Amino acid sequence: DADVTQTPRNRITKTGKRIMLECSQTKGHDRMYWYRQDPGLGLRLIYYSFDVKDINKGEISDGYSVSRQAQAKFSLSLESAIPNQTALYFCATSDTGTSGLLYNEQFFGPGTRLTVL
Amino acid sequence: SQKIEQNSEALNIQEGKTATLTCNYTNYSPAYLQWYRQDPGRGPVFLLLIRENEKEKRKERLKVTFDTTLKQSLFHITASQPADSATYLCAPDTGRRALTFGSGTRLQVQP
């Protein structure tokens, strides 16, 4: 089974709908991230969480919210979806390690392709 | 503001040649730099990490250099193969916050 899973893998929705994207991991990592990817713009950080009680905004958090339900679960919500939120969304995890530094590699999920009509 | 630049144009090379990809950054003082590979529609996969006190790092056919004076990292794939065709992302970071990625360079290796 995959270490980082995302559900759903594909979603088409309408403007104004509330959407939740879910991420689960079995790697035992304490850090989790949500990114979106648009053609030509690369990966942009939406939110990240360094542990269950820690939530931080990334560079493009407007219009999004997150919930860290457990160490293994990190959900991304679009309260009222709009067409420019159409993108490929990735969840990622990383481990603090014994040193507590941030340079550990990130492990990505397979992505959720979201289309907002 | 912090900026990461990777060549947005695709790099086309012949099989067997060395591919060289460039990552430039501004307004960063990264303690390390990571490189990832991404195939279409899939999540990025970690390849290599180099620290600021390392000039060069190798892994099989991959070589990464890191010049903190030039604010640049070069990523080389020697004896390239069609299977190396993908988009390669760099991610410099200070070690104090989440990673920020460049937009990537697409490599196409022709047989």
Coordinates of C-alpha atoms in Angstrom, one line a residue:
Chain A
D1 CA 0.0 0.0 0.0
A2 CA 1.1 3.5 -0.7
D3 CA 2.7 5.4 2.2
V4 CA 0.8 8.7 1.4
T5 CA -2.7 8.4 0.1
Q6 CA -5.0 11.1 -1.1
T7 CA -8.8 11.0 -1.6
P8 CA -10.5 11.6 -3.9
R9 CA -8.1 11.2 -6.9
N10 CA -10.3 13.2 -9.1
R11 CA -13.2 15.6 -8.4
I12 CA -15.4 17.8 -10.5
T13 CA -17.5 20.3 -8.6
K14 CA -19.4 23.5 -9.1
T15 CA -18.7 27.0 -8.0
G16 CA -19.7 27.7 -4.4
K17 CA -19.6 24.1 -3.3
R18 CA -17.6 23.0 -0.2
I19 CA -15.0 20.5 -1.0
M20 CA -12.7 18.5 1.3
L21 CA -9.5 16.7 0.2
E22 CA -8.1 14.1 2.5
C23 CA -4.6 12.9 3.0
S24 CA -3.5 10.0 5.1
Q25 CA 0.0 8.6 5.8
T26 CA 1.5 5.5 7.2
K27 CA 5.0 6.7 7.4
G28 CA 4.8 7.9 11.0
H29 CA 6.0 11.4 10.0
D30 CA 5.0 14.4 12.1
R31 CA 5.1 17.0 9.3
M32 CA 2.5 17.3 6.6
Y33 CA 2.0 19.7 3.8
W34 CA -0.6 20.7 1.1
Y35 CA 0.5 22.1 -2.2
R36 CA -1.2 23.0 -5.4
Q37 CA 0.3 22.8 -8.8
D38 CA -0.8 24.8 -11.9
P39 CA 0.8 24.5 -15.3
G40 CA 3.9 26.7 -15.5
L41 CA 3.7 27.8 -11.9
G42 CA 5.2 24.8 -10.1
L43 CA 4.2 23.7 -6.6
R44 CA 2.9 26.4 -4.3
L45 CA 2.5 25.8 -0.6
I46 CA -1.0 26.2 0.8
Y47 CA -0.7 25.1 4.4
Y48 CA 1.6 23.0 6.5
S49 CA 1.6 21.4 9.9
F50 CA 4.6 20.4 12.0
D51 CA 2.6 18.4 14.5
V52 CA -1.0 17.8 15.5
K53 CA -1.3 21.1 17.3
D54 CA 0.6 23.2 14.8
I55 CA -0.9 24.7 11.6
N56 CA 0.8 27.3 9.5
K57 CA -0.2 29.2 6.4
G58 CA 1.7 28.9 3.2
E59 CA 2.1 31.4 0.4
I60 CA -1.5 30.9 -1.0
S61 CA -3.8 30.0 1.9
D62 CA -6.6 32.4 1.0
G63 CA -9.8 30.4 0.2
Y64 CA -8.5 27.3 1.9
S65 CA -8.6 25.8 5.4
V66 CA -7.0 22.7 6.9
S67 CA -7.6 20.3 9.8
R68 CA -5.0 18.0 11.3
Q69 CA -7.2 15.4 12.8
A70 CA -4.4 13.1 13.9
Q71 CA -0.7 12.6 13.2
A72 CA -1.6 10.6 10.2
K73 CA -4.4 12.7 8.7
F74 CA -4.4 16.2 7.2
S75 CA -7.4 17.5 5.4
L76 CA -7.7 20.5 3.0
S77 CA -11.1 22.3 2.6
L78 CA -12.3 24.7 0.1
E79 CA -15.2 26.4 1.8
S80 CA -16.7 27.8 -1.4
A81 CA -14.9 26.6 -4.5
I82 CA -14.2 28.9 -7.3
P83 CA -12.9 28.1 -10.9
N84 CA -9.4 29.5 -10.3
Q85 CA -9.0 26.8 -7.6
T86 CA -8.9 24.2 -10.4
A87 CA -5.5 22.6 -10.1
L88 CA -3.6 19.5 -9.1
Y89 CA -3.3 19.2 -5.3
F90 CA -0.6 17.3 -3.5
C91 CA -0.1 16.3 0.1
A92 CA 3.4 15.6 1.3
T93 CA 5.0 14.4 4.6
S94 CA 8.4 14.7 6.1
D95 CA 10.1 13.6 9.3
T96 CA 11.7 15.8 11.9
G97 CA 14.4 13.3 12.6
T98 CA 16.6 13.4 15.6
S99 CA 18.2 16.7 14.8
G100 CA 14.9 18.6 14.5
L101 CA 16.1 20.2 11.2
L102 CA 13.9 20.7 8.2
Y103 CA 16.1 19.2 5.6
N104 CA 14.6 15.8 5.4
E105 CA 13.1 14.8 2.1
Q106 CA 9.4 15.2 1.4
F107 CA 7.3 12.3 0.4
F108 CA 4.4 13.1 -1.9
G109 CA 1.0 11.6 -2.4
P110 CA -0.4 10.7 -5.8
G111 CA -2.3 14.0 -6.1
T112 CA -6.0 15.0 -6.4
R113 CA -7.1 16.6 -9.7
L114 CA -9.8 19.1 -8.8
T115 CA -11.9 20.9 -11.4
V116 CA -14.3 23.7 -10.4
L117 CA -16.9 24.6 -13.0
Chain B
S1 CA 11.1 38.7 -2.3
Q2 CA 12.5 35.2 -2.5
K3 CA 12.7 33.8 -5.9
I4 CA 13.7 30.5 -7.5
E5 CA 14.4 30.3 -11.2
Q6 CA 14.6 27.2 -13.3
N7 CA 14.7 27.3 -17.1
S8 CA 11.0 27.1 -18.1
E9 CA 11.9 25.9 -21.6
A10 CA 12.2 22.2 -22.1
L11 CA 15.7 20.7 -22.4
N12 CA 16.0 18.3 -25.3
I13 CA 19.1 16.1 -25.6
Q14 CA 20.2 12.9 -27.2
E15 CA 20.5 9.6 -25.4
G16 CA 23.9 9.1 -23.9
K17 CA 24.7 12.8 -23.5
T18 CA 24.9 14.7 -20.2
A19 CA 21.9 16.8 -19.2
T20 CA 22.6 19.9 -17.1
L21 CA 19.8 21.7 -15.4
T22 CA 20.2 25.0 -13.6
C23 CA 18.5 26.4 -10.4
N24 CA 19.1 30.0 -9.5
Y25 CA 17.8 31.6 -6.4
T26 CA 17.6 35.2 -5.0
N27 CA 17.0 36.6 -1.5
Y28 CA 17.6 33.2 0.0
S29 CA 20.4 31.9 2.2
P30 CA 19.7 28.2 2.0
A31 CA 21.4 25.8 4.3
Y32 CA 20.7 23.0 1.8
L33 CA 19.1 22.4 -1.6
Q34 CA 17.0 19.4 -2.7
W35 CA 16.3 18.1 -6.2
Y36 CA 13.1 16.2 -7.1
R37 CA 11.9 14.4 -10.2
Q38 CA 8.2 14.7 -11.3
D39 CA 6.5 12.6 -13.9
P40 CA 3.3 13.9 -15.6
G41 CA 0.3 13.7 -13.3
R42 CA 2.4 12.2 -10.4
G43 CA 3.8 13.6 -7.2
P44 CA 7.5 14.7 -7.1
V45 CA 10.0 12.1 -5.9
F46 CA 13.2 13.1 -3.9
L47 CA 16.5 12.5 -5.7
L48 CA 19.3 14.3 -3.9
L49 CA 20.1 16.8 -1.2
I50 CA 23.2 18.9 -0.9
R51 CA 24.3 21.0 2.0
E52 CA 25.8 24.5 1.9
N53 CA 29.2 23.2 2.9
E54 CA 29.2 20.6 0.2
K55 CA 30.4 21.7 -3.3
E56 CA 29.3 18.5 -5.1
K57 CA 27.3 15.4 -4.4
R58 CA 26.9 12.3 -6.6
K59 CA 24.4 9.5 -6.7
E60 CA 24.9 6.9 -9.5
R61 CA 24.5 9.0 -12.8
L62 CA 23.4 12.1 -10.9
K63 CA 25.6 14.9 -9.8
V64 CA 24.6 18.1 -8.0
T65 CA 26.7 21.2 -7.4
F66 CA 25.9 24.0 -5.0
D67 CA 27.6 27.4 -5.3
T68 CA 26.4 29.7 -2.5
T69 CA 28.3 32.6 -3.9
L70 CA 26.7 32.4 -7.3
K71 CA 23.4 31.4 -5.6
Q72 CA 23.1 28.5 -8.0
S73 CA 22.8 24.8 -8.1
L74 CA 23.5 22.6 -11.2
F75 CA 22.0 19.2 -11.7
H76 CA 23.7 16.8 -14.1
I77 CA 22.5 13.5 -15.5
T78 CA 25.3 11.6 -17.2
A79 CA 24.7 9.0 -19.9
S80 CA 21.1 10.1 -20.1
Q81 CA 18.4 7.7 -21.1
P82 CA 14.9 8.2 -22.4
A83 CA 13.6 7.0 -19.0
D84 CA 15.2 10.1 -17.5
S85 CA 12.6 12.2 -19.3
A86 CA 10.7 14.1 -16.7
T87 CA 10.4 17.5 -15.0
Y88 CA 13.1 18.2 -12.4
L89 CA 12.4 20.6 -9.5
C90 CA 14.8 22.3 -7.2
A91 CA 14.0 23.4 -3.7
P92 CA 16.4 25.6 -1.8
D93 CA 15.6 26.1 1.8
T94 CA 17.0 27.8 4.9
G95 CA 16.0 24.9 7.1
R96 CA 13.6 27.1 9.1
R97 CA 10.3 26.6 7.2
A98 CA 8.5 24.4 4.7
L99 CA 10.1 23.8 1.3
T100 CA 9.5 26.1 -1.6
F101 CA 9.9 24.6 -5.0
G102 CA 11.1 26.0 -8.3
S103 CA 8.7 25.6 -11.2
G104 CA 10.8 22.9 -12.7
T105 CA 12.6 22.2 -16.0
R106 CA 11.3 19.5 -18.3
L107 CA 13.9 17.2 -19.7
Q108 CA 13.3 15.2 -22.9
V109 CA 15.9 12.6 -23.8
Q110 CA 15.6 11.5 -27.4
P111 CA 16.5 7.9 -28.3

